[in-house]
Every structure is written in C-alpha cells, then in structure tokens.
XYZ file of C-alpha atoms in Angstrom:
581
model
C -225.860 -124.032 14.192
C -229.178 -124.268 12.319
C -232.109 -123.698 14.658
C -235.515 -125.329 14.315
C -237.145 -121.950 13.661
C -234.635 -121.275 10.880
C -235.412 -124.669 9.350
C -239.149 -123.992 9.507
C -238.633 -120.588 7.956
C -236.588 -122.174 5.189
C -239.381 -124.683 4.478
C -241.956 -121.912 4.425
C -239.850 -119.942 1.976
C -239.515 -122.994 -0.270
C -243.264 -123.554 -0.231
C -244.011 -119.924 -1.029
C -241.529 -120.063 -3.895
C -243.155 -123.238 -5.229
C -246.641 -121.699 -5.080
C -245.688 -118.799 -7.329
C -247.824 -118.831 -10.531
C -245.453 -119.125 -13.451
C -245.249 -120.515 -16.992
C -243.100 -123.644 -16.638
C -242.762 -127.121 -18.125
C -244.760 -130.148 -17.068
C -241.604 -131.582 -15.520
C -241.139 -128.490 -13.367
C -244.827 -128.632 -12.430
C -244.324 -132.190 -11.241
C -241.364 -131.296 -9.042
C -243.086 -128.259 -7.572
C -246.248 -130.233 -6.888
C -244.301 -132.978 -5.114
C -242.704 -130.400 -2.812
C -246.104 -128.846 -2.101
C -247.400 -132.308 -1.165
C -244.671 -132.519 1.472
C -242.480 -135.015 -0.372
C -238.957 -135.179 1.062
C -237.589 -138.290 -0.651
C -238.147 -139.886 -4.066
C -236.779 -143.209 -5.327
C -236.201 -143.655 -9.025
C -234.366 -144.817 -12.106
C -234.182 -142.607 -15.223
C -234.760 -143.535 -18.860
C -235.686 -141.940 -22.152
C -239.347 -141.135 -21.462
C -238.574 -139.328 -18.186
C -235.479 -137.431 -19.264
C -237.278 -134.084 -19.238
C -238.252 -134.803 -15.620
C -234.699 -135.752 -14.675
C -233.358 -132.738 -16.546
C -235.605 -130.534 -14.397
C -234.187 -132.375 -11.374
C -230.637 -131.284 -12.248
C -229.514 -129.123 -9.336
C -232.948 -129.472 -7.703
C -232.394 -129.680 -3.930
C -235.875 -129.324 -2.467
C -236.298 -133.078 -2.073
C -233.821 -135.962 -2.022
C -233.717 -138.377 -4.959
C -232.279 -141.849 -4.378
C -231.014 -143.589 -7.510
C -231.633 -147.297 -7.008
C -230.099 -150.053 -9.117
C -233.391 -151.536 -10.314
C -236.937 -150.202 -10.582
C -238.122 -152.975 -8.262
C -235.679 -151.660 -5.672
C -237.121 -148.166 -6.138
C -240.736 -149.116 -5.531
C -239.979 -151.434 -2.599
C -237.918 -148.621 -1.050
C -240.816 -146.198 -1.550
C -243.100 -148.790 0.049
C -240.792 -149.168 3.067
C -240.607 -145.385 3.373
C -244.410 -145.164 3.417
C -244.897 -147.962 5.950
C -242.240 -146.583 8.293
C -243.279 -142.927 8.087
C -247.024 -142.977 7.481
C -246.449 -140.623 4.544
C -247.010 -141.293 0.852
C -244.074 -143.052 -0.805
C -243.021 -141.808 -4.248
C -241.071 -143.479 -7.040
C -240.292 -142.647 -10.669
C -239.515 -144.930 -13.613
C -239.386 -144.618 -17.355
C -241.759 -146.145 -19.897
C -241.943 -149.739 -21.111
C -239.635 -152.048 -19.132
C -239.035 -149.378 -16.493
C -242.757 -149.159 -15.801
C -243.388 -152.903 -15.992
C -240.553 -153.547 -13.539
C -242.701 -151.680 -10.999
C -245.675 -154.021 -11.311
C -244.705 -156.446 -8.526
C -244.087 -153.548 -6.141
C -247.396 -151.909 -7.029
C -249.226 -155.177 -6.363
C -247.349 -155.564 -3.072
C -248.484 -152.122 -1.913
C -252.031 -152.665 -3.155
C -252.472 -155.925 -1.272
C -251.151 -154.361 1.948
C -252.935 -150.971 1.615
C -249.754 -148.879 1.398
C -250.045 -145.292 0.055
C -247.794 -144.755 -2.971
C -247.741 -142.323 -5.867
C -246.048 -144.105 -8.745
C -244.869 -141.838 -11.570
C -244.038 -143.347 -14.934
C -243.023 -141.832 -18.229
C -244.552 -142.818 -21.526
C -243.972 -142.234 -25.194
C -245.339 -139.010 -26.695
C -249.123 -138.799 -26.932
C -248.930 -138.928 -30.734
C -247.139 -142.305 -30.508
C -249.413 -143.967 -27.952
C -250.941 -147.114 -29.429
C -248.339 -147.470 -32.201
C -246.076 -149.969 -30.421
C -243.405 -147.294 -30.253
C -240.013 -148.046 -28.729
C -240.400 -148.780 -25.012
C -244.148 -148.270 -25.086
C -246.340 -150.175 -22.629
C -249.928 -149.561 -21.569
C -248.976 -149.271 -17.930
C -252.323 -147.792 -16.870
C -254.060 -150.814 -18.390
C -251.531 -153.274 -17.007
C -251.858 -151.948 -13.456
C -255.586 -151.214 -13.396
C -256.398 -154.200 -11.118
C -253.603 -153.317 -8.654
C -254.021 -149.552 -8.182
C -256.628 -147.491 -6.391
C -256.661 -145.220 -9.413
C -254.475 -144.413 -12.407
C -254.013 -141.370 -14.617
C -252.753 -140.985 -18.166
C -251.945 -137.280 -18.373
C -252.790 -135.901 -21.817
C -252.678 -132.141 -21.074
C -249.926 -130.377 -19.186
C -252.505 -128.052 -17.653
C -254.017 -131.007 -15.791
C -250.825 -132.025 -13.997
C -251.191 -129.938 -10.784
C -254.756 -131.187 -10.247
C -253.888 -134.801 -11.027
C -250.907 -134.863 -8.687
C -252.911 -133.351 -5.831
C -255.749 -135.812 -6.420
C -253.318 -138.736 -6.570
C -251.884 -137.957 -3.138
C -255.379 -137.524 -1.708
C -256.617 -140.838 -3.105
C -253.486 -142.726 -2.057
C -253.608 -141.568 1.550
C -257.334 -141.547 2.354
C -259.933 -144.258 2.823
C -258.335 -147.642 2.352
C -254.873 -146.487 1.378
C -253.062 -147.757 -1.668
C -251.005 -147.006 -4.775
C -251.997 -144.458 -7.427
C -250.223 -144.349 -10.787
C -249.557 -141.223 -12.863
C -248.379 -141.914 -16.423
C -246.853 -138.838 -18.083
C -246.139 -138.900 -21.843
C -242.835 -137.347 -22.845
C -244.382 -134.428 -24.733
C -246.532 -133.555 -21.698
C -243.472 -133.397 -19.458
C -241.847 -131.037 -21.993
C -244.851 -128.797 -22.701
C -245.270 -125.452 -20.962
C -248.284 -123.900 -19.267
C -249.178 -121.602 -16.394
C -248.595 -123.430 -13.136
C -251.200 -122.700 -10.479
C -251.138 -124.888 -7.353
C -254.240 -126.916 -6.545
C -255.259 -127.075 -2.888
C -258.771 -128.521 -3.060
C -260.015 -131.937 -4.081
C -263.406 -132.645 -5.601
C -263.633 -136.189 -6.921
C -267.154 -137.258 -7.783
C -267.933 -140.676 -6.353
C -264.941 -140.819 -4.021
C -265.980 -140.061 -0.469
C -264.754 -142.710 2.004
C -266.835 -143.190 5.129
C -264.862 -142.021 8.161
C -267.497 -141.675 10.894
C -269.379 -144.910 11.662
C -273.121 -145.446 11.960
C -273.866 -144.988 15.677
C -276.470 -147.774 15.991
C -273.788 -150.261 14.886
C -271.516 -149.022 17.667
C -274.336 -149.588 20.138
C -274.787 -153.153 18.841
C -271.114 -153.869 19.401
C -271.150 -152.453 22.920
C -274.194 -154.580 23.725
C -272.493 -157.668 22.288
C -269.441 -157.030 24.481
C -271.655 -156.744 27.551
C -273.273 -160.088 26.756
C -270.180 -161.994 25.605
C -268.535 -164.640 27.740
C -265.609 -165.313 25.388
C -264.829 -162.097 23.460
C -261.650 -161.733 21.388
C -260.114 -158.877 19.390
C -258.454 -159.597 16.041
C -256.405 -156.487 15.191
C -254.912 -155.976 11.742
C -252.833 -153.545 9.740
C -255.698 -151.075 9.595
C -255.031 -150.183 13.230
C -251.529 -149.031 12.295
C -252.448 -147.357 9.006
C -255.147 -145.275 10.703
C -252.868 -144.272 13.583
C -255.323 -145.957 15.945
C -252.888 -147.935 18.120
C -253.412 -145.735 21.190
C -257.176 -145.992 20.804
C -256.889 -149.782 20.527
C -254.833 -149.864 23.724
C -257.484 -147.774 25.470
C -260.239 -150.059 24.151
C -258.464 -153.145 25.467
C -257.745 -151.455 28.803
C -261.410 -150.526 29.237
C -262.881 -153.857 28.128
C -260.169 -156.318 29.271
C -260.661 -158.327 26.074
C -257.738 -160.518 24.905
C -256.033 -159.506 21.652
C -254.459 -161.320 18.734
C -252.678 -159.320 16.012
C -252.272 -160.386 12.393
C -248.938 -160.415 10.578
C -249.453 -156.830 9.396
C -250.944 -155.829 12.734
C -247.799 -156.629 14.729
C -246.773 -153.540 16.697
C -250.325 -152.187 16.694
C -250.687 -153.550 20.224
C -247.718 -154.072 22.586
C -246.517 -157.650 22.603
C -245.509 -157.319 26.253
C -249.120 -156.822 27.363
C -250.579 -159.732 29.303
C -253.734 -159.776 27.151
C -251.764 -160.168 23.902
C -251.969 -163.768 22.693
C -249.673 -163.544 19.664
C -250.288 -163.879 15.946
C -253.089 -166.079 14.548
C -253.303 -168.309 11.504
C -251.127 -170.771 9.599
C -248.072 -170.075 11.766
C -249.917 -168.454 14.637
C -249.563 -169.185 18.308
C -251.453 -171.972 20.031
C -253.234 -169.468 22.289
C -254.394 -167.235 19.432
C -255.735 -170.062 17.298
C -257.472 -171.821 20.181
C -259.016 -168.535 21.297
C -260.446 -167.776 17.853
C -262.050 -171.194 17.640
C -263.547 -170.932 21.129
C -264.633 -167.262 21.073
C -268.312 -166.326 21.169
C -267.591 -162.767 19.963
C -264.784 -162.006 17.491
C -264.129 -158.290 16.971
C -262.147 -157.772 13.773
C -260.483 -154.343 13.800
C -258.811 -153.467 10.511
C -258.010 -156.972 9.280
C -259.326 -158.544 6.090
C -259.809 -162.193 7.107
C -256.942 -163.306 4.876
C -256.879 -167.022 4.079
C -253.592 -167.434 5.990
C -255.481 -166.239 9.082
C -258.744 -168.115 8.588
C -257.408 -171.299 6.910
C -260.494 -173.537 6.370
C -263.200 -170.904 6.093
C -266.135 -173.168 6.876
C -264.529 -174.055 10.215
C -263.285 -170.605 11.197
C -264.518 -169.164 14.524
C -267.514 -171.511 14.498
C -268.985 -170.304 17.785
C -268.496 -166.568 17.336
C -270.681 -163.641 16.518
C -268.559 -161.606 14.091
C -268.076 -157.853 14.362
C -265.964 -156.244 11.652
C -264.650 -152.670 11.740
C -263.052 -151.514 8.487
C -262.644 -148.401 6.326
C -263.360 -150.506 3.222
C -266.974 -151.741 3.081
C -266.009 -154.248 0.374
C -264.008 -156.239 2.937
C -266.902 -156.654 5.346
C -268.636 -159.961 4.735
C -266.354 -160.781 1.776
C -264.828 -163.880 3.356
C -266.523 -164.332 6.721
C -270.257 -163.602 7.288
C -270.542 -160.555 9.527
C -273.157 -159.939 12.212
C -272.117 -156.415 13.218
C -270.620 -154.449 10.294
C -269.039 -151.099 11.166
C -267.669 -148.997 8.311
C -265.334 -146.182 9.255
C -261.808 -145.054 10.016
C -260.367 -147.288 12.755
C -259.035 -144.428 14.868
C -262.354 -142.579 14.625
C -264.447 -145.665 15.340
C -262.399 -146.643 18.393
C -262.491 -143.066 19.706
C -266.292 -143.188 19.626
C -266.462 -146.686 21.125
C -264.097 -145.751 23.952
C -266.485 -143.072 25.208
C -268.864 -145.809 26.361
C -266.677 -148.922 26.518
C -266.922 -150.965 29.711
C -265.294 -154.172 30.942
C -266.526 -157.432 29.424
C -268.130 -158.360 32.731
C -268.866 -162.002 31.942
C -265.395 -162.833 30.601
C -263.275 -163.410 33.732
C -263.086 -167.169 33.244
C -262.320 -166.654 29.563
C -259.369 -164.406 30.289
C -258.007 -167.036 32.644
C -258.395 -169.689 29.956
C -256.551 -167.657 27.305
C -253.737 -166.966 29.758
C -253.510 -170.678 30.516
C -253.187 -171.515 26.791
C -250.510 -168.844 26.442
C -248.544 -170.173 29.416
C -248.969 -173.894 28.754
C -248.027 -173.882 25.058
C -245.663 -170.996 24.300
C -243.614 -170.656 21.143
C -240.503 -172.769 21.552
C -237.851 -174.659 19.635
C -235.084 -177.166 20.293
C -231.937 -175.150 20.783
C -228.490 -176.477 19.889
C -224.939 -175.826 20.990
C -223.490 -177.269 17.783
C -225.784 -175.761 15.137
C -226.989 -172.192 14.748
C -230.779 -172.117 15.050
C -232.629 -169.342 13.194
C -235.069 -168.786 16.069
C -232.132 -168.177 18.400
C -230.701 -165.667 15.906
C -233.981 -163.707 15.910
C -234.103 -163.722 19.710
C -230.506 -162.519 19.813
C -231.303 -159.688 17.397
C -234.272 -158.714 19.559
C -232.238 -158.741 22.752
C -229.345 -156.718 21.319
C -231.685 -154.076 19.858
C -233.948 -153.916 22.892
C -236.899 -154.530 20.597
C -236.671 -150.902 19.436
C -235.436 -151.413 15.871
C -237.458 -151.022 12.705
C -237.422 -154.556 11.316
C -238.050 -155.392 7.678
C -238.187 -158.891 6.276
C -238.307 -160.707 3.019
C -240.723 -163.636 2.627
C -240.389 -167.193 3.858
C -239.355 -169.043 6.981
C -237.216 -166.185 8.305
C -240.247 -163.893 7.994
C -242.346 -166.167 10.191
C -239.546 -166.643 12.727
C -239.114 -162.873 12.915
C -242.861 -162.436 13.430
C -242.831 -165.070 16.168
C -239.631 -164.340 18.086
C -239.070 -160.585 17.722
C -241.339 -158.660 20.086
C -242.918 -155.527 18.653
C -244.297 -152.880 20.977
C -244.539 -149.893 18.631
C -246.452 -149.313 15.394
C -244.542 -148.927 12.116
C -241.625 -150.921 13.485
C -242.487 -154.062 11.469
C -242.341 -153.919 7.669
C -243.089 -157.031 5.649
C -244.949 -158.117 2.526
C -248.122 -159.738 3.807
C -250.728 -160.154 1.098
C -248.544 -160.719 -1.947
C -245.612 -162.397 -0.212
C -242.992 -160.707 -2.372
C -239.478 -162.116 -2.338
C -236.969 -159.318 -2.831
C -239.024 -156.876 -0.735
C -237.105 -157.006 2.538
C -233.814 -155.299 1.789
C -234.921 -152.353 -0.410
C -237.845 -151.659 1.930
C -235.261 -151.256 4.698
C -233.518 -148.583 2.631
C -236.796 -146.683 2.433
C -237.441 -147.114 6.155
C -233.944 -145.827 6.953
C -234.492 -142.775 4.721
C -237.710 -142.104 6.623
C -235.992 -142.480 10.005
C -232.278 -141.689 9.601
C -231.708 -141.676 13.370
C -233.273 -145.093 14.090
C -231.766 -148.543 13.842
C -233.145 -150.429 10.837
C -232.595 -154.187 10.638
C -233.405 -156.125 7.471
C -233.871 -159.856 8.019
C -233.653 -161.845 4.788
C -233.359 -165.363 3.471
C -230.555 -166.366 1.150
C -233.094 -166.634 -1.689
C -234.867 -163.302 -1.375
C -231.653 -161.406 -0.671
C -230.368 -162.239 -4.132
C -233.405 -160.735 -5.834
C -232.453 -157.150 -4.932
C -228.869 -157.548 -3.669
C -227.694 -154.907 -6.129
C -229.235 -152.259 -3.875
C -226.228 -152.774 -1.589
C -224.617 -150.184 -3.850
C -227.236 -147.643 -2.758
C -226.394 -148.232 0.899
C -222.664 -147.976 0.267
C -222.773 -144.821 -1.876
C -225.241 -142.979 0.368
C -223.937 -144.460 3.650
C -227.391 -145.748 4.564
C -226.623 -147.712 7.772
C -229.065 -150.607 7.358
C -227.990 -153.768 9.197
C -228.752 -156.801 7.029
C -229.163 -160.235 8.613
C -229.168 -163.104 6.121
C -230.613 -166.343 7.498
C -228.752 -168.695 5.184
C -230.041 -172.261 5.165
C -228.869 -172.830 1.565
C -232.372 -173.747 0.458
C -235.769 -172.281 -0.384
C -236.793 -172.900 3.196
C -240.561 -172.528 3.201
C -240.890 -174.451 -0.054
C -238.677 -177.195 1.433
C -240.886 -177.293 4.540
C -244.026 -177.730 2.450
C -242.379 -180.393 0.332
C -241.395 -182.246 3.504
C -244.745 -182.066 5.270
C -247.271 -181.977 2.422
C -245.433 -183.548 -0.516
C -243.909 -186.539 1.316
C -240.278 -185.358 1.233
C -240.234 -184.977 -2.555
C -237.736 -182.125 -2.710
C -237.892 -180.485 -6.112
C -235.627 -177.631 -7.295
C -235.022 -175.903 -3.968
C -231.241 -176.174 -3.558
C -229.581 -172.763 -3.209
C -226.156 -174.120 -2.283
C -224.644 -172.366 -5.307
C -225.440 -168.939 -3.854
C -222.601 -166.421 -3.589
C -220.348 -165.828 -0.627
C -222.469 -163.082 0.930
C -219.529 -161.582 2.811
C -217.576 -161.183 -0.411
C -220.693 -159.915 -2.182
C -221.173 -157.231 0.466
C -217.509 -156.257 0.314
C -217.674 -156.063 -3.492
C -220.228 -153.293 -3.066
C -218.171 -151.580 -0.359
C -220.327 -152.815 2.532
C -218.924 -154.397 5.676
C -219.548 -158.159 5.737
C -219.529 -160.768 8.527
C -220.304 -164.490 8.778
C -221.382 -166.645 11.720
C -221.782 -170.418 12.008
C -222.232 -170.778 15.784
C -223.553 -168.777 18.728
C -220.227 -167.259 19.713
C -219.529 -166.092 16.177
C -223.103 -164.890 15.833
C -222.935 -162.647 18.910
C -219.540 -161.287 17.944
C -220.437 -160.614 14.306
C -223.780 -159.016 15.113
C -222.336 -156.762 17.797
C -219.600 -155.694 15.382
C -222.242 -154.904 12.769
C -224.194 -152.797 15.265
C -221.042 -150.888 16.221
C -220.160 -150.219 12.599
C -221.383 -146.720 11.648
C -222.375 -147.647 8.095
C -224.277 -150.466 6.389
C -223.345 -154.016 7.311
C -224.283 -157.544 6.243
C -224.161 -160.528 8.606
C -224.602 -163.984 7.136
C -225.933 -166.469 9.718
C -225.383 -170.017 8.451
C -228.225 -172.018 10.009
C -229.580 -175.547 10.010
C -231.147 -176.439 6.648
C -233.849 -178.772 8.024
C -235.367 -176.358 10.565
C -239.130 -175.827 10.220
C -241.554 -173.103 11.310
C -244.025 -174.295 13.940
C -246.879 -174.193 14.745
C -248.173 -174.919 11.248
C -251.687 -175.415 9.947
C -251.817 -177.148 6.570
C -254.340 -176.155 3.921
C -257.765 -177.709 4.297
C -257.588 -177.732 8.095
C -259.045 -175.418 10.699
C -256.665 -173.179 12.630
C -256.859 -175.264 15.805
C -255.560 -178.322 13.900
C -251.939 -177.346 14.409
C -248.767 -179.279 13.798
C -246.732 -178.236 16.821
C -243.360 -179.693 15.820
C -240.852 -179.209 18.622
C -243.632 -178.152 20.988
C -245.393 -181.515 20.737
C-alpha cells in the first residue's frame, strides 16, 4: 500500500530531480518546467513542429498526457480541467492548422477568464515569415484573445517564459497565455536553470482594495432600503465563495448569481433569487429593476444580464467589485468602484459588515416574487420534457455532480433546474457561447476529479461537434456520463425564429443526426436511449451504475422553449413567461 507520506516524498524527489541544472534540449526544458509548475495533466495532439517535444515525452511519466482526437477537444478539455480544479490548464498543438484549431478554445477561455497555458509549435526561426509548410502567425492571430503571448526565439529563455506564462495566466483577471515554440528552439540545447521569481514590468494586478471605497460601500449598505448582490464568476475564480456567504449572512442582502456565478452561493439559501438576465428568474430580474443599491461582485455586466442597457437597474446606485479595472464602468456607470481580488475585498468588508437595517420590507418583497412566480413548465405523461430530465438528473445525483454543458436551450434548462451549492461544480461556456465545449470540458473536469461524478449535458447539435472525443473516454476509461437532450433541431435558434422571426424556420433541422446509441457503441462506450419518463429513469440509473463512460440520449419535445425570456431591445423586467403566464 502506498502511503501519503511516500507519495509526498516521491513528488519531492521528482521536483528535486527536475531542478537539477543540466544541459538539455528546449523540449526537455519545457517538460521539466511544466512539472515544476505543478502540472499533472496535459491535453494535446502531436504534429511535425512539436515532434521534438513529443519525442522528449516518450517514456516521460511525471505528468499524464491525454491524446485527444482534435485540437479543439484538447483545449476545451484543458479549459474544463482548469475550471474544475482551479489550476492552470495546459494543452499542446502543432503549428499551422494545429494551432489555428485552438483559436475557438482560446477565445472561450479568454471571455470567461479561465487560466490556460497554450503551447504551440512553429516552423524553425529561419523559416518564419516565408509561408513555410504549416506556418501560421499564431501569436498575431490570437493577440486579441490572450492575456499575453510569447514567440520563443532563444532556448535559454524558455524556463523564464514558462514561469511567467503560468504567473500571468493565474493572477489578476485570469486567462489564457500562449507560448509559441519554433522547432529549432525545441531541439536546441542549453543549460537549464529553473526560474522561481517573476519580475514583469507593468504587470502588477491590484489585489488589496482602496479602503475609502470599502467605507463608501458599507455606508451605502447602511442607507439602502432595497440592496441586492449580483455575484459573478469572479467569486468562484478568486476562491471567495465562503467570504460571499459570510457577507450575505452578516448583511442579509438578497443574492442573484450570473450564469458563470452559479455555485458561488448555495442555491438552497433562502436569500438566493436565481439567475438574472435573458433567461433569468422573475424574482432576480424584478429585484434588479427595483433595487436602490446593486452590488456587483465579480461579474462584468454582460449584455445577456443587462439586456437594454439604458433601462438596466434604473433606480440603483451601482457598486462594482472586480480585479479588472477595465470592467468597472465599461457597460454600466459605477458609483462605487472597488478594484481588488474578490476574496481579499470581501474579507476586508466582512470585518465591519452589518445587517442592511432598512431592508426588512425589501427582503419580504423579494421572497414574495420568488414564491409567487417560480420557474415552472407544463409537464407531460406522453412526451419527455427536457426540464423534467434536468430535474431527474439533479435528484439522482443529489446535486453533487460536476455538470458541464454545451450551449443552447439545454444549457439554460440546466442552469435553471439543476441546483448548484458548491463552486466549480458548473462548467459552461458563458461569454463566447461555444458549441462543442460541453463534452470535452467534461473530460478535463473528470481528469481533475477522478473520484467525482461528472455529468455532461449536451444538445444533439453541439454533441456532434466534438463527438470523436468519445474515443478518449473509451480508451482511458474516463467515466463521464453524457446526457444528450435530443430535440432534433437547433433548439435555441428555433426558439428565436419562432418568437422573433414570426415562425420563419430556416435551416435548423437536425433530424438527419446519427443514432447516438450506435455512435457511442461504435467508440466502445455504453449507450442508452429514452423516449418517456419510465425509460428515462431506467436508462439514467443504468448509466450511473455503469463503471465506465456512458451516453444517454433523451428524445424530447421539439417545440419546447426556454422561459422566462427577455427579447433584445427590452429591459429585463419585460419577460415573456411562457408556461408561467
């Protein structure tokens, strides 16, 4: 039996071995540096420009490499790993098409502030700019969607660059950093000396807030009659969920959490009003519009939250706490700006936080909205409703699973009807809305937490964009449970065409999609199908009992819509309630 002390000793020995100054290749420097940064899992796909790196990986056992079936699968898996673990996700791809296949995933991580180190190969330095075979200016292509990017021209610079990349990715407002390594640099040799310090001129994120701004917020809370907290993904990324809970407990202020903020505050808490915005709850949207103090904690006032900007929170004084000063005042004018790390800011606020003494009637009003107009749908005994499927998944997992989603109607139903009480248990593409994200991100989440249940909820459209990664699950026995909400149509597009485009349905029919059970079985994955409640319960329970990966196709009603819905050009309290009306 391997004891914990033996494991720790083994890790220490590995680290000491990696630190040893030695003349080695750039490829070996890269691998050593990744281990020294604490990397345990890398997702990648080899090609000509990274063959020296993969050659150095031959027999290398100090981190696990997962060979995906597409570079997009690799970067989405690295993204899911980062979101689930809080660590930096790492992926590797070759030059040219390998690198450009990463672009969507880089943009996805950038929009959602996910820390990644993306390693690409490139043609030899002497060939750069000559349109050589499989050459692409990936640093130029990705400049708008990375926190920083490096083109490594000297092998001696690799240890410093890698250490800086991890620091930049995982500090301040987190995000992806790209390291482009020409083939001759990965082959060249030099003395490897580990870098442990970082000194980047001009990069010094503000962590500790300006105390007078804290005092202004505390005074505003004392004076407010209708205060409301809008908590976003920054709460989770900073590890500030416990501090948020303490802040709410001390102030008794109601809370609404954005799509990326779900899990940052327990959904079972009586002061939680749900998610705001286009498909937000009635209580959340009404509360925002009626609030006299809106405290934004780590959210960026995305247009899907605010909808019509000129009519957003018209009665509220706005306080905005964020690590990124560029977000404050960008979309919504801010009265009390507070720049700093969310966890740090809330820790300081909690030292003096007191109940919002004038808000008793307000709390009663928000609870009344929550009780009077809950999320609901018309159930059916003859058709399988997607909302019911999500509720069933929640009930059978006890709400303790890590849930990933793709993008579309199923994503919104999962956000509405699965109840999240823990941070890093909800993984979805928020800002970019990337179809194809859901399933490979679940692979990354499962690699980060091999002992937890990971459920990937997908639509029949998005599932086909990265379905080839089923091979990765089968070969590595990664026990992700995949739920496909199959309505045989591009559901959210169909909903918009129904409501906004007067039922002019244009190019949305997915009825020619494959038999997903057969597709799963073709990859060696267990497959199930359900068309009614009885079949759904039986198939899902069988999937949960199965020790390996499993796919369950839930055939649901094509015409089902996501409600509430706020259409573009309207304020968030102008909701189409659908079945709730």
